[in-house]
Short mmCIF file of C-alpha atoms and ligand atoms in Angstrom, two decimals:
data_model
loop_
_atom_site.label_atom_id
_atom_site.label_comp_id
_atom_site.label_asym_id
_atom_site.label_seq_id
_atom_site.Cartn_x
_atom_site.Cartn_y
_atom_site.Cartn_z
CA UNK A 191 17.50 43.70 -26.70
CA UNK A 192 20.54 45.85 -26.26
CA UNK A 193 22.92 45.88 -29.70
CA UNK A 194 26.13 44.34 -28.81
CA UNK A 195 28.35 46.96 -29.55
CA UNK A 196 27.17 49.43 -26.75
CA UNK A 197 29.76 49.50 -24.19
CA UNK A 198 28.49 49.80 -20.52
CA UNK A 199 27.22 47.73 -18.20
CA UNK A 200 26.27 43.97 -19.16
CA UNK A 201 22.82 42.91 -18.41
CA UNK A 202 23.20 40.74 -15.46
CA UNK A 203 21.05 36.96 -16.19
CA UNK A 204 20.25 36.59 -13.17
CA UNK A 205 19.01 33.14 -12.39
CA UNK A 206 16.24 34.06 -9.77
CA UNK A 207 12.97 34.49 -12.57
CA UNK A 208 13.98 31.42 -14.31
CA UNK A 209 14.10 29.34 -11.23
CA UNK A 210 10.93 30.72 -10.14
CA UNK A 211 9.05 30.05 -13.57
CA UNK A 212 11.00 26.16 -13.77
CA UNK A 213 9.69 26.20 -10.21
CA UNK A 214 5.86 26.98 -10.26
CA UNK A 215 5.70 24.48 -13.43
CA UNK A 216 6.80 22.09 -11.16
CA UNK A 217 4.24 22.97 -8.38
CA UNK A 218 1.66 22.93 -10.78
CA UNK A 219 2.60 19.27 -12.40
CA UNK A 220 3.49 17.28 -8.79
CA UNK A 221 -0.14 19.10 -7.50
CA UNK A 222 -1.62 17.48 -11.47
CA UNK A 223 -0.07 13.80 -9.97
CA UNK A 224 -1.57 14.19 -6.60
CA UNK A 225 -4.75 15.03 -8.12
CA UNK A 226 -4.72 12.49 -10.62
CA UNK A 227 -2.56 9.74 -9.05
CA UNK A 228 -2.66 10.41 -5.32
CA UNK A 229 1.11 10.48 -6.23
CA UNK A 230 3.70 12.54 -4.69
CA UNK A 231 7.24 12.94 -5.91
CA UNK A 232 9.47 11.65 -3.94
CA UNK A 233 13.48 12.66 -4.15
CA UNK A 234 15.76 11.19 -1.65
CA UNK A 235 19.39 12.59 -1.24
CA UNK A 236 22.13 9.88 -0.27
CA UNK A 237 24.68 11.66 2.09
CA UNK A 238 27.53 9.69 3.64
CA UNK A 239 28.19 10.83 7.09
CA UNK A 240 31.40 12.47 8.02
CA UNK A 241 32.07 13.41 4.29
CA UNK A 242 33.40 16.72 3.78
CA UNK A 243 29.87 17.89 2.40
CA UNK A 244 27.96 20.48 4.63
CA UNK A 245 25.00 19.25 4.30
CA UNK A 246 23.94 23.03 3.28
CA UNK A 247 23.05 21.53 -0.39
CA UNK A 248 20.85 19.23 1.09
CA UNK A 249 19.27 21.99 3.85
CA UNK A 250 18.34 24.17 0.47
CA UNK A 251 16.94 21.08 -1.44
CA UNK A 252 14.66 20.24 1.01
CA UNK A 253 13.04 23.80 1.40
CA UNK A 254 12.93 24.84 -2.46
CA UNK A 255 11.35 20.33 -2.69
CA UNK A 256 8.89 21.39 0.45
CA UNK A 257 7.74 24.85 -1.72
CA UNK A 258 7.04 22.23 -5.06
CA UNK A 259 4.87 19.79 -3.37
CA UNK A 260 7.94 17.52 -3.66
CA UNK A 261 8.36 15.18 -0.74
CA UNK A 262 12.04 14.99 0.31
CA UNK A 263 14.10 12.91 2.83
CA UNK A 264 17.34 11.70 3.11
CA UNK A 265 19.65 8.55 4.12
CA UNK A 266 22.51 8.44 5.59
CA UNK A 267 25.21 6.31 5.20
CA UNK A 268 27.73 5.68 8.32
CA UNK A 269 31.21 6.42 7.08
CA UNK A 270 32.80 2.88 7.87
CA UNK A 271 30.11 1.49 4.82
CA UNK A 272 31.94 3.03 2.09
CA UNK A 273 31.44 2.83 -1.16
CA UNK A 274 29.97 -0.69 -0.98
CA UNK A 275 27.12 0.55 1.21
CA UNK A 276 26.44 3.32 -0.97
CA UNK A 277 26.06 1.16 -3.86
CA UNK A 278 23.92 -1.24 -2.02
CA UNK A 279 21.83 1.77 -0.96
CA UNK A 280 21.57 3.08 -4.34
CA UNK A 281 20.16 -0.51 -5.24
CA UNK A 282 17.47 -0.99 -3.18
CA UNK A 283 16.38 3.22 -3.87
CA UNK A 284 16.06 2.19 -7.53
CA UNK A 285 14.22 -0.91 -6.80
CA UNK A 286 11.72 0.88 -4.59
CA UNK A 287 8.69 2.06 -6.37
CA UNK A 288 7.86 4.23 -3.93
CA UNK A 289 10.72 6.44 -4.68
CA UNK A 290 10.89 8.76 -8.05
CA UNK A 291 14.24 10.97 -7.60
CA UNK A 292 17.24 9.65 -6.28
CA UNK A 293 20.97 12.18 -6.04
CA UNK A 294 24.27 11.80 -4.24
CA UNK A 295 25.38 14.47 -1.76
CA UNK A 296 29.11 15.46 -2.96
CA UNK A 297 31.51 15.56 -2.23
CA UNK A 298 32.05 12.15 -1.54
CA UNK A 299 34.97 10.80 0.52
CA UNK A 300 38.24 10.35 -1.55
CA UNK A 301 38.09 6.39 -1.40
CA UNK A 302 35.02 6.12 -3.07
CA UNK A 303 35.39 6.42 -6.70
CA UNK A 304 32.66 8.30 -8.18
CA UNK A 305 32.37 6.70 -11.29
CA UNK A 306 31.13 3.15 -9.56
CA UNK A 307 28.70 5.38 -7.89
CA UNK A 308 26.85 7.45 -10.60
CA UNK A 309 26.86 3.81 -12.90
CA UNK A 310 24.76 2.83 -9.92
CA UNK A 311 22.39 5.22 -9.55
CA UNK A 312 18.83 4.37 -11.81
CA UNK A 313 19.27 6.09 -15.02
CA UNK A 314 15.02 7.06 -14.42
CA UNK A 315 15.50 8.58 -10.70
CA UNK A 316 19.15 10.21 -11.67
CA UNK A 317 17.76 13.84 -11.08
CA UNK A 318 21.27 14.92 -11.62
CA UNK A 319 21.77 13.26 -14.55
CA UNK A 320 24.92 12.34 -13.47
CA UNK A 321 24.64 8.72 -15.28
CA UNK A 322 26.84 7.78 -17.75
CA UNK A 323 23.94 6.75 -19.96
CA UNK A 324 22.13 9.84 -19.53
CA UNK A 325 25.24 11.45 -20.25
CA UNK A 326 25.82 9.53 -23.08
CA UNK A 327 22.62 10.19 -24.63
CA UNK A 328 22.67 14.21 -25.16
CA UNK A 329 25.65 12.75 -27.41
CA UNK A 330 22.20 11.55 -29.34
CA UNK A 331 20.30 15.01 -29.07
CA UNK A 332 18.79 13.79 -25.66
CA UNK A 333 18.99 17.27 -24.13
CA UNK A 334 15.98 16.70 -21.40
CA UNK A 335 19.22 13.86 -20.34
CA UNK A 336 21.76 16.57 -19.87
CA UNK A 337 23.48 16.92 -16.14
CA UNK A 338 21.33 19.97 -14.52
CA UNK A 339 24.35 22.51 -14.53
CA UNK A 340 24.79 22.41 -18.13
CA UNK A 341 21.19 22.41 -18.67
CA UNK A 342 20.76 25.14 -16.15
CA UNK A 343 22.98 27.58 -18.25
CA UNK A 344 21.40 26.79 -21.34
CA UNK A 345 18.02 27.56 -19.72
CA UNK A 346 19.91 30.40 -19.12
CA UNK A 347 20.82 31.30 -22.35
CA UNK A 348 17.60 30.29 -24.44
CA UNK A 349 15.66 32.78 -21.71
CA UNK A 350 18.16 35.71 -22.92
CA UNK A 351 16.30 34.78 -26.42
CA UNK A 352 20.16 35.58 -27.50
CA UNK A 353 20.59 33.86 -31.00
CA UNK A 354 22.87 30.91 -31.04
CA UNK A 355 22.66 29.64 -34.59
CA UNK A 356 25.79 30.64 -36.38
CA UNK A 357 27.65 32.40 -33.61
CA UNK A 358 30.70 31.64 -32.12
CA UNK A 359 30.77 30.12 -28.62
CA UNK A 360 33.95 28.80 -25.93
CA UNK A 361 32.96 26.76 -23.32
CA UNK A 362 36.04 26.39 -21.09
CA UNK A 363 36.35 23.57 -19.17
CA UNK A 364 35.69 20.16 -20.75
CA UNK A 365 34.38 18.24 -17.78
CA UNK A 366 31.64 15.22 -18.45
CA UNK A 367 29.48 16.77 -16.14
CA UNK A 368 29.15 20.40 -17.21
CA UNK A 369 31.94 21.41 -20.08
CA UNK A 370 31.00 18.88 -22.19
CA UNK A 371 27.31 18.78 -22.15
CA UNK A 372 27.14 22.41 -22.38
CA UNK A 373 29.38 21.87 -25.69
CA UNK A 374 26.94 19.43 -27.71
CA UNK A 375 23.81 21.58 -26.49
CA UNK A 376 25.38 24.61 -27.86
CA UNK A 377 26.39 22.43 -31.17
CA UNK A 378 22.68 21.35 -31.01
CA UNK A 379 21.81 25.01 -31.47
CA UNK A 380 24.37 25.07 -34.26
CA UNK A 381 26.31 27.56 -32.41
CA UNK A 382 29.97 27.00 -33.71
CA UNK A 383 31.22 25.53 -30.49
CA UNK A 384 35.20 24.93 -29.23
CA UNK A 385 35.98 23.37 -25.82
CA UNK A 386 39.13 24.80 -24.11
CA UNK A 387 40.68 22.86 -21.18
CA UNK A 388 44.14 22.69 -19.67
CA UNK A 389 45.86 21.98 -22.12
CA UNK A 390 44.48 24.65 -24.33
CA UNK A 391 47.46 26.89 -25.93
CA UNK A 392 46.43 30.58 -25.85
CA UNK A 393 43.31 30.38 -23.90
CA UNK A 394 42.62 34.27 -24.46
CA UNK A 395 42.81 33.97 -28.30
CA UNK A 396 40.02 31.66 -28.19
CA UNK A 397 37.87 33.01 -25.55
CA UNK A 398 37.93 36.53 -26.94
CA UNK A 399 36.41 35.29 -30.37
CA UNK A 400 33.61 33.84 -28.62
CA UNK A 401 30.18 35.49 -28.78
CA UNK A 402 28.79 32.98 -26.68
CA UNK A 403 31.28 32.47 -23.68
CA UNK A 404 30.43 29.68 -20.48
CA UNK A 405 33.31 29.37 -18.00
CA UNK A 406 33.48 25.93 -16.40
CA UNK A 407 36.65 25.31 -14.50
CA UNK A 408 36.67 25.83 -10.97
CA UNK A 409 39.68 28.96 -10.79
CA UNK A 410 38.17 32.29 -9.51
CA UNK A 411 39.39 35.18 -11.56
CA UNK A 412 40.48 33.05 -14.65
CA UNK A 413 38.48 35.07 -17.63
CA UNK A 414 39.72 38.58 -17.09
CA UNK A 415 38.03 41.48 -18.91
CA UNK A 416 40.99 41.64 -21.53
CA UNK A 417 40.10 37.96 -22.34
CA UNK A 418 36.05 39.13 -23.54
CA UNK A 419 34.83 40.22 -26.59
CA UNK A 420 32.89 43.20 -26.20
CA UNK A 421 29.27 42.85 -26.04
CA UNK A 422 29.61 38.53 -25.77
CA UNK A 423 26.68 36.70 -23.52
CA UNK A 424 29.36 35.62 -20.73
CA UNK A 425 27.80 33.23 -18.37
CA UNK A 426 29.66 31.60 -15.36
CA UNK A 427 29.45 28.26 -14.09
CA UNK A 428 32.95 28.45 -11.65
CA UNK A 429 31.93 28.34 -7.89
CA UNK A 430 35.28 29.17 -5.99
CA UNK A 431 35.17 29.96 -2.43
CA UNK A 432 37.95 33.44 -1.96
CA UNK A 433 38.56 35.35 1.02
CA UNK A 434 36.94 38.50 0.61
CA UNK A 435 38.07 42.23 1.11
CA UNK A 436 37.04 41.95 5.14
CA UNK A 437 38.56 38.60 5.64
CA UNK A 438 35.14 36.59 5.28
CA UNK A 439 34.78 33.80 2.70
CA UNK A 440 32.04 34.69 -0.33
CA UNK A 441 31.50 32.80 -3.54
CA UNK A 442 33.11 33.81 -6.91
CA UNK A 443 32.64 32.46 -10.11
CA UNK A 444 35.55 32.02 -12.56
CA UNK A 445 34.92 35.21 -14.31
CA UNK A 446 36.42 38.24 -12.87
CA UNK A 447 33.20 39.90 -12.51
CA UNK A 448 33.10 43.64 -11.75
CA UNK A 449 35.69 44.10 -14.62
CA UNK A 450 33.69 41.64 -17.19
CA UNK A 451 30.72 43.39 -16.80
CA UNK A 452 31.96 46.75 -18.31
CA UNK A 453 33.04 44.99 -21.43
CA UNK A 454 30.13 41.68 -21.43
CA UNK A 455 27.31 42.36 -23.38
CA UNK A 456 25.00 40.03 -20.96
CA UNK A 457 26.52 38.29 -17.36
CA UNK A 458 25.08 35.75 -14.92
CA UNK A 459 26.21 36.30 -11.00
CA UNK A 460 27.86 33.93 -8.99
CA UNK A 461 26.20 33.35 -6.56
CA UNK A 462 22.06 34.37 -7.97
CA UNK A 463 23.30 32.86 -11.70
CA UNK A 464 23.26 29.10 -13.30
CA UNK A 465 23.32 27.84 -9.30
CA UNK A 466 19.66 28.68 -8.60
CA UNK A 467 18.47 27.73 -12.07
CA UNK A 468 20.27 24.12 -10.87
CA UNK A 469 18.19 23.20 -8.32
CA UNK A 470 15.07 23.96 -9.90
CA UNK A 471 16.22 22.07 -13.14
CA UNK A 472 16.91 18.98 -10.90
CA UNK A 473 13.36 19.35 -9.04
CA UNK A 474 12.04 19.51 -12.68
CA UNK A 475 13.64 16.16 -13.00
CA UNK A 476 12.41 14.67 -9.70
CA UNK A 477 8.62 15.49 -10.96
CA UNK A 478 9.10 14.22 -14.91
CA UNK A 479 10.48 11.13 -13.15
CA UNK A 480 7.32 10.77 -10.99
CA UNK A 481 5.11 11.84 -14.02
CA UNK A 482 7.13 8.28 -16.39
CA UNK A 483 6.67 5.64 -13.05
CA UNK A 484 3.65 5.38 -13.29
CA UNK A 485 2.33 5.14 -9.62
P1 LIG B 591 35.96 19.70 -12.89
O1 LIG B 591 35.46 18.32 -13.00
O2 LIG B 591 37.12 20.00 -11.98
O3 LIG B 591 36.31 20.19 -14.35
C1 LIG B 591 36.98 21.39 -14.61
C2 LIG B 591 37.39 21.42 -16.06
O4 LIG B 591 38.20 22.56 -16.31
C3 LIG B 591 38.23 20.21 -16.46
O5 LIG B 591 37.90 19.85 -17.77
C4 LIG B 591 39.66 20.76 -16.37
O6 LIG B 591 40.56 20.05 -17.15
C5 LIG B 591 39.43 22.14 -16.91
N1 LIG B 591 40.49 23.09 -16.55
C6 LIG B 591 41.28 23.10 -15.46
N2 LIG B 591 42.11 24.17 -15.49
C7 LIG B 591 41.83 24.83 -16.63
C8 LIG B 591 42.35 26.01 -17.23
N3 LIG B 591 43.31 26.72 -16.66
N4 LIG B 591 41.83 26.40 -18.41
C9 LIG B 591 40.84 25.69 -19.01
N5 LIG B 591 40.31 24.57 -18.48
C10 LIG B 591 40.82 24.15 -17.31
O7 LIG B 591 34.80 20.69 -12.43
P2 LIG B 591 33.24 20.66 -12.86
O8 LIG B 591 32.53 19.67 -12.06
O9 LIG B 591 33.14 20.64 -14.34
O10 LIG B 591 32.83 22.10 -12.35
C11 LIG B 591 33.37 23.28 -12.94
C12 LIG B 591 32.98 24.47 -12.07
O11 LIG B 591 31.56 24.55 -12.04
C13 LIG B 591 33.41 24.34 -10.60
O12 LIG B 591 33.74 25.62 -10.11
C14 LIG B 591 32.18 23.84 -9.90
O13 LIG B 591 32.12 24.24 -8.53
C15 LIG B 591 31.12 24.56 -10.70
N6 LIG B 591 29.80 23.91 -10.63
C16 LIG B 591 28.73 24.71 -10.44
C17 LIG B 591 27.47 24.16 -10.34
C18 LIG B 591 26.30 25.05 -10.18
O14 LIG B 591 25.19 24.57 -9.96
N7 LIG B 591 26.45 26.37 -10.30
C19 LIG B 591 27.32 22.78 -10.42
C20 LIG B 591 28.42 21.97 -10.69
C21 LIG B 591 29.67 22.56 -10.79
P3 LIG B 591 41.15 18.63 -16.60
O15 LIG B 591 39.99 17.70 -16.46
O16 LIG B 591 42.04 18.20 -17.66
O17 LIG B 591 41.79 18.92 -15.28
#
């Protein structure tokens, strides 16, 4: 490993190898059940039509579920249902044996309140982990419970085989979803760990202490290169649609990127970072949840 203190280029962690490793363990256990079971995993992806999703999520799912010998199909829910008939179709997917993996195409539409819908979805086929008591439990040291993003960039970070113990790490953004689980993992690790959000006075005094720095917030651009230690593992969570230099849309993350990286001692992409690692986390989930039914 590179010392920290050499200033050029951060080693980009890029998210591709990991997904592909998380990936072929999952080919190799959902081939195990069909062997052994004549089982295969099952995910299904709830998307309400006419939500402002694209449906692009879903496209990507199904191709990386189709390449892990995970069977994957989707129900749609006519907009006029609402919230009720997601919740009654969430219901009946937990109920049904015959279904192991069970996630929520977002966004959904502004009347539905989300937190209804992730209490409904079966705490054993949440492949998201998006339930509050799966949340709840990485409180508890439940880490295999943790929502996939913040597991994703802690895959991430345990792959670097950076140390964590005793080092100083800011995780902006405090969200239950990402912020926040990344937070206790990182405490789990016994990094010294402080969550910055909003409301956070002085945002740059914390962030360029950090050793360990994860941006989750959602604002392209917001960690500039004066706001990084130098030689810090950086890794960036944002996903912020920009105009680019020709007028076309791209993806950014929430770390200005080209300018981190002369400073960062080690830097994920956006997109090829904690996004690709995601999806294969959440298949990992679909096939653990298959492995526990039992059928
Ligand atoms: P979120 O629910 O909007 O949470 C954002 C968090 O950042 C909130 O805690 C918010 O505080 C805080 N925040 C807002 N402005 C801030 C500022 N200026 N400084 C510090 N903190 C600030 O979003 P999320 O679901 O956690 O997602 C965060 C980012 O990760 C988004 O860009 C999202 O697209 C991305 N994401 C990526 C993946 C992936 O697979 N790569 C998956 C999920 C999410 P308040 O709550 O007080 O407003």
């Amino acid at each position: 490993m590179r010392p920290y203190n050499l200033r050029v280029a951060a080693v980009l962690l890029e998210g591709k190898r990991i997904a592909e490793r998380i990936t072929r363990d999952v080919r190799a256990r959902a081939e195990r059940l069909r062997r052994e079971r004549g089982t295969v995993p099952h995910l299904v992806m709830v998307r309400v039509a006419g939500s402002d999703a694209s449906g692009v999520y879903s496209a990507r799912l199904e191709a990386t579920c189709e390449s892990a010998g995970i069977r994957f199909s989707e129900r749609r829910i006519p907009p006029a249902s609402g919230e009720r008939g997601i919740v009654e179709l969430l219901e009946v997917l937990g109920r049904d044996a015959a279904v192991h993996g069970i996630l929520v195409e977002m966004p959904l539409p502004p009347e539905v309140d989300l937190a209804r819908v992730r209490a409904k979805i079966d705490p054993a086929k949440d492949v998201e982990r998006i339930n509050p008591m799966n949340q709840g439990l990485v409180v508890y040291g439940a880490v295999e419970l943790a929502p996939c993003t913040a597991m994703a960039a802690m895959e991430i970070l345990l792959d670097s085989k950076v140390p964590l113990a005793g080092k100083e790490a800011v995780v902006v953004g405090a969200s239950g979803i990402v912020g926040k689980p990344v937070a206790l993992m990182l405490l789990g690790h016994y990094a010294t760990t402080t969550v910055c959000h909003k409301e956070t006075r002085d945002l740059d005094f914390h962030t360029r202490r950090a050793d360990i720095l994860v941006a989750a917030v959602g604002k392209a651009g917001l960690i500039t290169r004066e706001m990084v230690k130098p030689g810090a593992v950086v890794v960036d969570i944002g996903v912020n649609r920009v105009a680019g230099p020709d007028g076309k849309s791209r993806l950014v993350g929430d770390v200005d990127f080209d300018a981190v990286r002369e400073v960062a001692g080690f830097l994920t992409p956006v997109p090829g970072g904690v996004g690709l690692v995601t999806t294969a986390v959440t298949l990992r989930n679909a096939v653990a949840a298959a492995e526990s039914a039992g059928n």
